[in-house]
PDB file of N, CA and C in Angstrom:
ATOM      1  N   UNK A   1     -10.663 -10.892   5.300  1.00 55.00           N
ATOM      2  CA  UNK A   1      -9.404 -10.617   4.631  1.00 55.00           C
ATOM      3  C   UNK A   1      -8.852 -11.931   4.133  1.00 55.00           C
ATOM      4  N   UNK A   2      -8.383 -11.961   2.918  1.00 55.00           N
ATOM      5  CA  UNK A   2      -7.968 -13.198   2.274  1.00 55.00           C
ATOM      6  C   UNK A   2      -6.545 -13.590   2.585  1.00 55.00           C
ATOM      7  N   UNK A   3      -6.118 -14.683   2.004  1.00 57.00           N
ATOM      8  CA  UNK A   3      -4.755 -15.159   2.183  1.00 57.00           C
ATOM      9  C   UNK A   3      -3.764 -14.196   1.547  1.00 57.00           C
ATOM     10  N   UNK A   4      -2.532 -14.263   1.987  1.00 66.00           N
ATOM     11  CA  UNK A   4      -1.537 -13.374   1.400  1.00 66.00           C
ATOM     12  C   UNK A   4      -0.192 -13.529   2.059  1.00 66.00           C
ATOM     13  N   UNK A   5       0.671 -12.587   1.783  1.00 87.00           N
ATOM     14  CA  UNK A   5       2.012 -12.585   2.318  1.00 87.00           C
ATOM     15  C   UNK A   5       2.179 -11.447   3.300  1.00 87.00           C
ATOM     16  N   UNK A   6       3.137 -11.587   4.183  1.00 92.00           N
ATOM     17  CA  UNK A   6       3.489 -10.507   5.097  1.00 92.00           C
ATOM     18  C   UNK A   6       4.714  -9.812   4.527  1.00 92.00           C
ATOM     19  N   UNK A   7       4.631  -8.491   4.410  1.00 93.00           N
ATOM     20  CA  UNK A   7       5.709  -7.681   3.852  1.00 93.00           C
ATOM     21  C   UNK A   7       6.120  -6.646   4.884  1.00 93.00           C
ATOM     22  N   UNK A   8       7.415  -6.507   5.061  1.00 96.00           N
ATOM     23  CA  UNK A   8       7.943  -5.473   5.946  1.00 96.00           C
ATOM     24  C   UNK A   8       8.349  -4.281   5.078  1.00 96.00           C
ATOM     25  N   UNK A   9       7.850  -3.097   5.433  1.00 96.00           N
ATOM     26  CA  UNK A   9       8.161  -1.897   4.665  1.00 96.00           C
ATOM     27  C   UNK A   9       8.494  -0.776   5.650  1.00 96.00           C
ATOM     28  N   UNK A  10       9.573  -0.056   5.373  1.00 97.00           N
ATOM     29  CA  UNK A  10      10.063   0.925   6.328  1.00 97.00           C
ATOM     30  C   UNK A  10      10.400   2.262   5.663  1.00 97.00           C
ATOM     31  N   UNK A  11       9.919   3.340   6.287  1.00 96.00           N
ATOM     32  CA  UNK A  11      10.263   4.689   5.865  1.00 96.00           C
ATOM     33  C   UNK A  11      11.410   5.153   6.748  1.00 96.00           C
ATOM     34  N   UNK A  12      12.596   5.190   6.192  1.00 93.00           N
ATOM     35  CA  UNK A  12      13.758   5.632   6.951  1.00 93.00           C
ATOM     36  C   UNK A  12      14.000   7.118   6.699  1.00 93.00           C
ATOM     37  N   UNK A  13      14.345   7.845   7.720  1.00 88.00           N
ATOM     38  CA  UNK A  13      14.597   9.284   7.631  1.00 88.00           C
ATOM     39  C   UNK A  13      13.372  10.040   7.134  1.00 88.00           C
ATOM     40  N   UNK A  14      12.169   9.501   7.365  1.00 90.00           N
ATOM     41  CA  UNK A  14      10.938  10.174   6.975  1.00 90.00           C
ATOM     42  C   UNK A  14      10.641  10.149   5.491  1.00 90.00           C
ATOM     43  N   UNK A  15      11.452   9.454   4.728  1.00 93.00           N
ATOM     44  CA  UNK A  15      11.277   9.424   3.273  1.00 93.00           C
ATOM     45  C   UNK A  15      10.221   8.405   2.865  1.00 93.00           C
ATOM     46  N   UNK A  16       9.638   8.652   1.701  1.00 96.00           N
ATOM     47  CA  UNK A  16       8.643   7.731   1.154  1.00 96.00           C
ATOM     48  C   UNK A  16       9.348   6.554   0.501  1.00 96.00           C
ATOM     49  N   UNK A  17       8.821   5.372   0.769  1.00 96.00           N
ATOM     50  CA  UNK A  17       9.391   4.158   0.172  1.00 96.00           C
ATOM     51  C   UNK A  17       8.256   3.278  -0.308  1.00 96.00           C
ATOM     52  N   UNK A  18       8.444   2.677  -1.466  1.00 95.00           N
ATOM     53  CA  UNK A  18       7.495   1.705  -1.991  1.00 95.00           C
ATOM     54  C   UNK A  18       8.125   0.328  -1.900  1.00 95.00           C
ATOM     55  N   UNK A  19       7.370  -0.626  -1.407  1.00 94.00           N
ATOM     56  CA  UNK A  19       7.844  -2.003  -1.284  1.00 94.00           C
ATOM     57  C   UNK A  19       6.988  -2.875  -2.206  1.00 94.00           C
ATOM     58  N   UNK A  20       7.631  -3.464  -3.197  1.00 92.00           N
ATOM     59  CA  UNK A  20       6.929  -4.280  -4.191  1.00 92.00           C
ATOM     60  C   UNK A  20       6.313  -5.508  -3.528  1.00 92.00           C
ATOM     61  N   UNK A  21       5.088  -5.833  -3.943  1.00 90.00           N
ATOM     62  CA  UNK A  21       4.402  -6.996  -3.394  1.00 90.00           C
ATOM     63  C   UNK A  21       3.905  -7.950  -4.472  1.00 90.00           C
ATOM     64  N   UNK A  22       4.180  -7.658  -5.732  1.00 86.00           N
ATOM     65  CA  UNK A  22       3.690  -8.501  -6.824  1.00 86.00           C
ATOM     66  C   UNK A  22       2.309  -8.066  -7.235  1.00 86.00           C
ATOM     67  N   UNK A  23       1.286  -8.432  -6.458  1.00 85.00           N
ATOM     68  CA  UNK A  23      -0.081  -7.995  -6.692  1.00 85.00           C
ATOM     69  C   UNK A  23      -0.727  -7.781  -5.330  1.00 85.00           C
ATOM     70  N   UNK A  24      -1.470  -6.711  -5.176  1.00 85.00           N
ATOM     71  CA  UNK A  24      -2.157  -6.453  -3.915  1.00 85.00           C
ATOM     72  C   UNK A  24      -3.583  -6.008  -4.180  1.00 85.00           C
ATOM     73  N   UNK A  25      -4.517  -6.730  -3.626  1.00 86.00           N
ATOM     74  CA  UNK A  25      -5.911  -6.305  -3.667  1.00 86.00           C
ATOM     75  C   UNK A  25      -6.160  -5.328  -2.529  1.00 86.00           C
ATOM     76  N   UNK A  26      -5.500  -5.579  -1.395  1.00 91.00           N
ATOM     77  CA  UNK A  26      -5.646  -4.756  -0.201  1.00 91.00           C
ATOM     78  C   UNK A  26      -4.498  -5.100   0.735  1.00 91.00           C
ATOM     79  N   UNK A  27      -4.360  -4.348   1.791  1.00 93.00           N
ATOM     80  CA  UNK A  27      -3.336  -4.630   2.793  1.00 93.00           C
ATOM     81  C   UNK A  27      -3.847  -4.192   4.155  1.00 93.00           C
ATOM     82  N   UNK A  28      -3.293  -4.797   5.180  1.00 94.00           N
ATOM     83  CA  UNK A  28      -3.643  -4.453   6.555  1.00 94.00           C
ATOM     84  C   UNK A  28      -2.345  -4.367   7.355  1.00 94.00           C
ATOM     85  N   UNK A  29      -2.234  -3.355   8.192  1.00 97.00           N
ATOM     86  CA  UNK A  29      -1.079  -3.226   9.072  1.00 97.00           C
ATOM     87  C   UNK A  29      -1.195  -4.275  10.163  1.00 97.00           C
ATOM     88  N   UNK A  30      -0.253  -5.205  10.195  1.00 95.00           N
ATOM     89  CA  UNK A  30      -0.253  -6.243  11.222  1.00 95.00           C
ATOM     90  C   UNK A  30       0.460  -5.783  12.480  1.00 95.00           C
ATOM     91  N   UNK A  31       1.625  -5.148  12.274  1.00 96.00           N
ATOM     92  CA  UNK A  31       2.432  -4.739  13.424  1.00 96.00           C
ATOM     93  C   UNK A  31       3.204  -3.481  13.078  1.00 96.00           C
ATOM     94  N   UNK A  32       3.025  -2.457  13.887  1.00 97.00           N
ATOM     95  CA  UNK A  32       3.796  -1.224  13.723  1.00 97.00           C
ATOM     96  C   UNK A  32       5.146  -1.410  14.392  1.00 97.00           C
ATOM     97  N   UNK A  33       6.212  -1.078  13.674  1.00 97.00           N
ATOM     98  CA  UNK A  33       7.575  -1.252  14.184  1.00 97.00           C
ATOM     99  C   UNK A  33       8.227   0.082  14.553  1.00 97.00           C
ATOM    100  N   UNK A  34       7.553   1.179  14.267  1.00 97.00           N
ATOM    101  CA  UNK A  34       8.135   2.506  14.468  1.00 97.00           C
ATOM    102  C   UNK A  34       7.455   3.240  15.621  1.00 97.00           C
ATOM    103  N   UNK A  35       8.139   4.263  16.107  1.00 96.00           N
ATOM    104  CA  UNK A  35       7.508   5.170  17.070  1.00 96.00           C
ATOM    105  C   UNK A  35       6.567   6.123  16.347  1.00 96.00           C
ATOM    106  N   UNK A  36       6.898   6.454  15.101  1.00 96.00           N
ATOM    107  CA  UNK A  36       6.019   7.292  14.280  1.00 96.00           C
ATOM    108  C   UNK A  36       4.759   6.495  13.960  1.00 96.00           C
ATOM    109  N   UNK A  37       3.617   7.159  14.053  1.00 96.00           N
ATOM    110  CA  UNK A  37       2.358   6.472  13.788  1.00 96.00           C
ATOM    111  C   UNK A  37       2.228   6.038  12.337  1.00 96.00           C
ATOM    112  N   UNK A  38       1.649   4.877  12.141  1.00 97.00           N
ATOM    113  CA  UNK A  38       1.325   4.380  10.818  1.00 97.00           C
ATOM    114  C   UNK A  38      -0.184   4.507  10.658  1.00 97.00           C
ATOM    115  N   UNK A  39      -0.600   5.492   9.865  1.00 97.00           N
ATOM    116  CA  UNK A  39      -2.012   5.771   9.660  1.00 97.00           C
ATOM    117  C   UNK A  39      -2.330   5.541   8.188  1.00 97.00           C
ATOM    118  N   UNK A  40      -3.251   4.619   7.934  1.00 96.00           N
ATOM    119  CA  UNK A  40      -3.594   4.291   6.551  1.00 96.00           C
ATOM    120  C   UNK A  40      -4.095   5.533   5.813  1.00 96.00           C
ATOM    121  N   UNK A  41      -3.559   5.724   4.611  1.00 95.00           N
ATOM    122  CA  UNK A  41      -3.935   6.858   3.788  1.00 95.00           C
ATOM    123  C   UNK A  41      -3.133   8.116   4.061  1.00 95.00           C
ATOM    124  N   UNK A  42      -2.425   8.151   5.190  1.00 96.00           N
ATOM    125  CA  UNK A  42      -1.598   9.300   5.535  1.00 96.00           C
ATOM    126  C   UNK A  42      -0.112   8.938   5.547  1.00 96.00           C
ATOM    127  N   UNK A  43       0.239   7.886   6.281  1.00 97.00           N
ATOM    128  CA  UNK A  43       1.647   7.495   6.346  1.00 97.00           C
ATOM    129  C   UNK A  43       1.892   6.099   5.777  1.00 97.00           C
ATOM    130  N   UNK A  44       0.839   5.435   5.331  1.00 97.00           N
ATOM    131  CA  UNK A  44       1.015   4.184   4.582  1.00 97.00           C
ATOM    132  C   UNK A  44      -0.223   3.937   3.722  1.00 97.00           C
ATOM    133  N   UNK A  45      -0.015   3.129   2.674  1.00 96.00           N
ATOM    134  CA  UNK A  45      -1.116   2.770   1.800  1.00 96.00           C
ATOM    135  C   UNK A  45      -0.696   1.654   0.876  1.00 96.00           C
ATOM    136  N   UNK A  46      -1.617   1.254   0.031  1.00 94.00           N
ATOM    137  CA  UNK A  46      -1.360   0.138  -0.877  1.00 94.00           C
ATOM    138  C   UNK A  46      -1.777   0.527  -2.283  1.00 94.00           C
ATOM    139  N   UNK A  47      -0.969   0.132  -3.251  1.00 92.00           N
ATOM    140  CA  UNK A  47      -1.318   0.258  -4.656  1.00 92.00           C
ATOM    141  C   UNK A  47      -1.507  -1.159  -5.179  1.00 92.00           C
ATOM    142  N   UNK A  48      -1.754  -1.289  -6.457  1.00 88.00           N
ATOM    143  CA  UNK A  48      -1.962  -2.630  -7.015  1.00 88.00           C
ATOM    144  C   UNK A  48      -0.702  -3.486  -6.934  1.00 88.00           C
ATOM    145  N   UNK A  49       0.465  -2.870  -6.909  1.00 91.00           N
ATOM    146  CA  UNK A  49       1.718  -3.628  -6.937  1.00 91.00           C
ATOM    147  C   UNK A  49       2.667  -3.355  -5.763  1.00 91.00           C
ATOM    148  N   UNK A  50       2.261  -2.481  -4.826  1.00 93.00           N
ATOM    149  CA  UNK A  50       3.186  -2.166  -3.730  1.00 93.00           C
ATOM    150  C   UNK A  50       2.465  -1.646  -2.496  1.00 93.00           C
ATOM    151  N   UNK A  51       3.184  -1.684  -1.392  1.00 95.00           N
ATOM    152  CA  UNK A  51       2.808  -0.972  -0.173  1.00 95.00           C
ATOM    153  C   UNK A  51       3.747   0.212  -0.104  1.00 95.00           C
ATOM    154  N   UNK A  52       3.222   1.397   0.249  1.00 96.00           N
ATOM    155  CA  UNK A  52       4.077   2.565   0.413  1.00 96.00           C
ATOM    156  C   UNK A  52       3.991   3.056   1.855  1.00 96.00           C
ATOM    157  N   UNK A  53       5.107   3.574   2.330  1.00 97.00           N
ATOM    158  CA  UNK A  53       5.173   4.146   3.667  1.00 97.00           C
ATOM    159  C   UNK A  53       5.895   5.491   3.587  1.00 97.00           C
ATOM    160  N   UNK A  54       5.597   6.373   4.524  1.00 97.00           N
ATOM    161  CA  UNK A  54       6.231   7.687   4.581  1.00 97.00           C
ATOM    162  C   UNK A  54       6.186   8.202   6.018  1.00 97.00           C
ATOM    163  N   UNK A  55       6.828   9.333   6.272  1.00 96.00           N
ATOM    164  CA  UNK A  55       6.806  10.004   7.582  1.00 96.00           C
ATOM    165  C   UNK A  55       7.292   9.127   8.723  1.00 96.00           C
ATOM    166  N   UNK A  56       8.234   8.219   8.439  1.00 97.00           N
ATOM    167  CA  UNK A  56       8.815   7.392   9.489  1.00 97.00           C
ATOM    168  C   UNK A  56       8.032   6.150   9.855  1.00 97.00           C
ATOM    169  N   UNK A  57       6.944   5.875   9.151  1.00 97.00           N
ATOM    170  CA  UNK A  57       6.167   4.656   9.415  1.00 97.00           C
ATOM    171  C   UNK A  57       6.995   3.440   9.017  1.00 97.00           C
ATOM    172  N   UNK A  58       7.065   2.488   9.905  1.00 97.00           N
ATOM    173  CA  UNK A  58       7.703   1.202   9.632  1.00 97.00           C
ATOM    174  C   UNK A  58       6.780   0.124  10.158  1.00 97.00           C
ATOM    175  N   UNK A  59       6.519  -0.895   9.336  1.00 97.00           N
ATOM    176  CA  UNK A  59       5.604  -1.921   9.801  1.00 97.00           C
ATOM    177  C   UNK A  59       5.634  -3.187   8.975  1.00 97.00           C
ATOM    178  N   UNK A  60       4.872  -4.160   9.467  1.00 96.00           N
ATOM    179  CA  UNK A  60       4.654  -5.412   8.761  1.00 96.00           C
ATOM    180  C   UNK A  60       3.205  -5.401   8.293  1.00 96.00           C
ATOM    181  N   UNK A  61       3.011  -5.683   7.009  1.00 96.00           N
ATOM    182  CA  UNK A  61       1.702  -5.582   6.377  1.00 96.00           C
ATOM    183  C   UNK A  61       1.282  -6.917   5.802  1.00 96.00           C
ATOM    184  N   UNK A  62       0.024  -7.276   6.024  1.00 93.00           N
ATOM    185  CA  UNK A  62      -0.539  -8.473   5.422  1.00 93.00           C
ATOM    186  C   UNK A  62      -1.143  -8.067   4.090  1.00 93.00           C
ATOM    187  N   UNK A  63      -0.672  -8.684   3.021  1.00 91.00           N
ATOM    188  CA  UNK A  63      -1.114  -8.368   1.672  1.00 91.00           C
ATOM    189  C   UNK A  63      -2.202  -9.343   1.248  1.00 91.00           C
ATOM    190  N   UNK A  64      -3.365  -8.820   0.883  1.00 87.00           N
ATOM    191  CA  UNK A  64      -4.464  -9.634   0.359  1.00 87.00           C
ATOM    192  C   UNK A  64      -4.258  -9.739  -1.153  1.00 87.00           C
ATOM    193  N   UNK A  65      -3.905 -10.920  -1.612  1.00 80.00           N
ATOM    194  CA  UNK A  65      -3.616 -11.103  -3.032  1.00 80.00           C
ATOM    195  C   UNK A  65      -4.671 -11.960  -3.737  1.00 80.00           C
ATOM    196  N   UNK A  66      -5.864 -12.030  -3.178  1.00 76.00           N
ATOM    197  CA  UNK A  66      -6.945 -12.778  -3.842  1.00 76.00           C
ATOM    198  C   UNK A  66      -7.248 -12.138  -5.187  1.00 76.00           C
ATOM    199  N   UNK A  67      -7.510 -12.945  -6.170  1.00 61.00           N
ATOM    200  CA  UNK A  67      -7.879 -12.440  -7.484  1.00 61.00           C
ATOM    201  C   UNK A  67      -6.698 -11.949  -8.292  1.00 61.00           C
ATOM    202  N   UNK A  68      -5.502 -12.355  -7.934  1.00 54.00           N
ATOM    203  CA  UNK A  68      -4.310 -11.850  -8.627  1.00 54.00           C
ATOM    204  C   UNK A  68      -4.250 -12.247 -10.093  1.00 54.00           C
ATOM    205  N   UNK A  69      -5.036 -13.248 -10.487  1.00 49.00           N
ATOM    206  CA  UNK A  69      -5.012 -13.668 -11.881  1.00 49.00           C
ATOM    207  C   UNK A  69      -5.950 -12.846 -12.760  1.00 49.00           C
ATOM    208  N   UNK A  70      -6.727 -11.985 -12.174  1.00 44.00           N
ATOM    209  CA  UNK A  70      -7.667 -11.171 -12.957  1.00 44.00           C
ATOM    210  C   UNK A  70      -6.912 -10.073 -13.694  1.00 44.00           C
ATOM    211  N   UNK A  71      -7.256  -9.890 -14.939  1.00 43.00           N
ATOM    212  CA  UNK A  71      -6.604  -8.860 -15.760  1.00 43.00           C
ATOM    213  C   UNK A  71      -7.405  -7.573 -15.685  1.00 43.00           C
ATOM    214  N   UNK A  72      -6.822  -6.545 -15.092  1.00 43.00           N
ATOM    215  CA  UNK A  72      -7.485  -5.251 -14.943  1.00 43.00           C
ATOM    216  C   UNK A  72      -7.073  -4.286 -16.045  1.00 43.00           C
ATOM    217  N   UNK A  73      -6.262  -4.719 -16.984  1.00 44.00           N
ATOM    218  CA  UNK A  73      -5.696  -3.781 -17.946  1.00 44.00           C
ATOM    219  C   UNK A  73      -6.484  -3.634 -19.243  1.00 44.00           C
ATOM    220  N   UNK A  74      -7.355  -4.552 -19.533  1.00 41.00           N
ATOM    221  CA  UNK A  74      -8.038  -4.501 -20.827  1.00 41.00           C
ATOM    222  C   UNK A  74      -9.493  -4.112 -20.727  1.00 41.00           C
ATOM    223  N   UNK A  75     -10.171  -4.060 -21.861  1.00 43.00           N
ATOM    224  CA  UNK A  75     -11.593  -3.722 -21.875  1.00 43.00           C
ATOM    225  C   UNK A  75     -12.388  -4.712 -21.030  1.00 43.00           C
ATOM    226  N   UNK A  76     -13.309  -4.181 -20.236  1.00 42.00           N
ATOM    227  CA  UNK A  76     -14.120  -5.030 -19.377  1.00 42.00           C
ATOM    228  C   UNK A  76     -13.370  -5.538 -18.174  1.00 42.00           C
ATOM    229  N   UNK A  77     -12.147  -5.069 -17.959  1.00 41.00           N
ATOM    230  CA  UNK A  77     -11.336  -5.540 -16.845  1.00 41.00           C
ATOM    231  C   UNK A  77     -11.569  -4.794 -15.564  1.00 41.00           C
ATOM    232  N   UNK A  78     -12.617  -4.007 -15.460  1.00 42.00           N
ATOM    233  CA  UNK A  78     -12.904  -3.285 -14.232  1.00 42.00           C
ATOM    234  C   UNK A  78     -13.209  -1.835 -14.527  1.00 42.00           C
ATOM    235  N   UNK A  79     -13.536  -1.118 -13.502  1.00 44.00           N
ATOM    236  CA  UNK A  79     -13.841   0.300 -13.643  1.00 44.00           C
ATOM    237  C   UNK A  79     -12.566   1.095 -13.832  1.00 44.00           C
ATOM    238  N   UNK A  80     -12.679   2.189 -14.576  1.00 47.00           N
ATOM    239  CA  UNK A  80     -11.540   3.073 -14.780  1.00 47.00           C
ATOM    240  C   UNK A  80     -11.836   4.391 -14.095  1.00 47.00           C
ATOM    241  N   UNK A  81     -10.897   4.887 -13.334  1.00 51.00           N
ATOM    242  CA  UNK A  81     -11.050   6.174 -12.669  1.00 51.00           C
ATOM    243  C   UNK A  81      -9.847   7.042 -12.995  1.00 51.00           C
ATOM    244  N   UNK A  82     -10.002   8.328 -12.844  1.00 59.00           N
ATOM    245  CA  UNK A  82      -8.884   9.247 -13.024  1.00 59.00           C
ATOM    246  C   UNK A  82      -8.456   9.705 -11.644  1.00 59.00           C
ATOM    247  N   UNK A  83      -7.182   9.591 -11.367  1.00 65.00           N
ATOM    248  CA  UNK A  83      -6.642   9.963 -10.068  1.00 65.00           C
ATOM    249  C   UNK A  83      -5.402  10.809 -10.297  1.00 65.00           C
ATOM    250  N   UNK A  84      -5.358  11.991  -9.696  1.00 66.00           N
ATOM    251  CA  UNK A  84      -4.254  12.907  -9.929  1.00 66.00           C
ATOM    252  C   UNK A  84      -3.682  13.435  -8.633  1.00 66.00           C
ATOM    253  N   UNK A  85      -2.415  13.788  -8.698  1.00 63.00           N
ATOM    254  CA  UNK A  85      -1.747  14.478  -7.605  1.00 63.00           C
ATOM    255  C   UNK A  85      -1.251  15.803  -8.159  1.00 63.00           C
ATOM    256  N   UNK A  86      -2.027  16.856  -7.951  1.00 66.00           N
ATOM    257  CA  UNK A  86      -1.689  18.160  -8.518  1.00 66.00           C
ATOM    258  C   UNK A  86      -0.544  18.855  -7.802  1.00 66.00           C
ATOM    259  N   UNK A  87      -0.326  18.519  -6.538  1.00 69.00           N
ATOM    260  CA  UNK A  87       0.690  19.211  -5.755  1.00 69.00           C
ATOM    261  C   UNK A  87       1.939  18.363  -5.482  1.00 69.00           C
ATOM    262  N   UNK A  88       2.072  17.217  -6.153  1.00 66.00           N
ATOM    263  CA  UNK A  88       3.241  16.357  -5.973  1.00 66.00           C
ATOM    264  C   UNK A  88       3.167  15.461  -4.742  1.00 66.00           C
ATOM    265  N   UNK A  89       2.044  15.472  -4.027  1.00 69.00           N
ATOM    266  CA  UNK A  89       1.893  14.651  -2.837  1.00 69.00           C
ATOM    267  C   UNK A  89       1.078  13.405  -3.165  1.00 69.00           C
ATOM    268  N   UNK A  90       1.128  12.433  -2.255  1.00 71.00           N
ATOM    269  CA  UNK A  90       0.339  11.211  -2.423  1.00 71.00           C
ATOM    270  C   UNK A  90      -1.123  11.571  -2.388  1.00 71.00           C
ATOM    271  N   UNK A  91      -1.898  10.942  -3.212  1.00 67.00           N
ATOM    272  CA  UNK A  91      -3.335  11.128  -3.242  1.00 67.00           C
ATOM    273  C   UNK A  91      -3.968   9.765  -3.285  1.00 67.00           C
ATOM    274  N   UNK A  92      -4.948   9.530  -2.435  1.00 62.00           N
ATOM    275  CA  UNK A  92      -5.629   8.240  -2.419  1.00 62.00           C
ATOM    276  C   UNK A  92      -6.966   8.389  -3.130  1.00 62.00           C
ATOM    277  N   UNK A  93      -7.216   7.531  -4.074  1.00 59.00           N
ATOM    278  CA  UNK A  93      -8.463   7.620  -4.835  1.00 59.00           C
ATOM    279  C   UNK A  93      -9.305   6.379  -4.612  1.00 59.00           C
TER     280      UNK A  93
END
């Protein structure tokens, strides 16, 4: 796991919250702060620009920001996938 920042992100009242991180290649839960379990892909996850938490998960996350200068938006900038949430819920692709 590469260098990065530690971000605290908290789901209060069971609501989903996104915490901006600038750029994230990956994240790891360093310390759970809640009684509610923090399970990757279910109650927390990472997008390219944020960590999200839900269902009462509160924690401190180590953000892997290696490669933040790479441009993923243009031609040849990486693989493109289609990811959808048909039922309005979080979907991990």
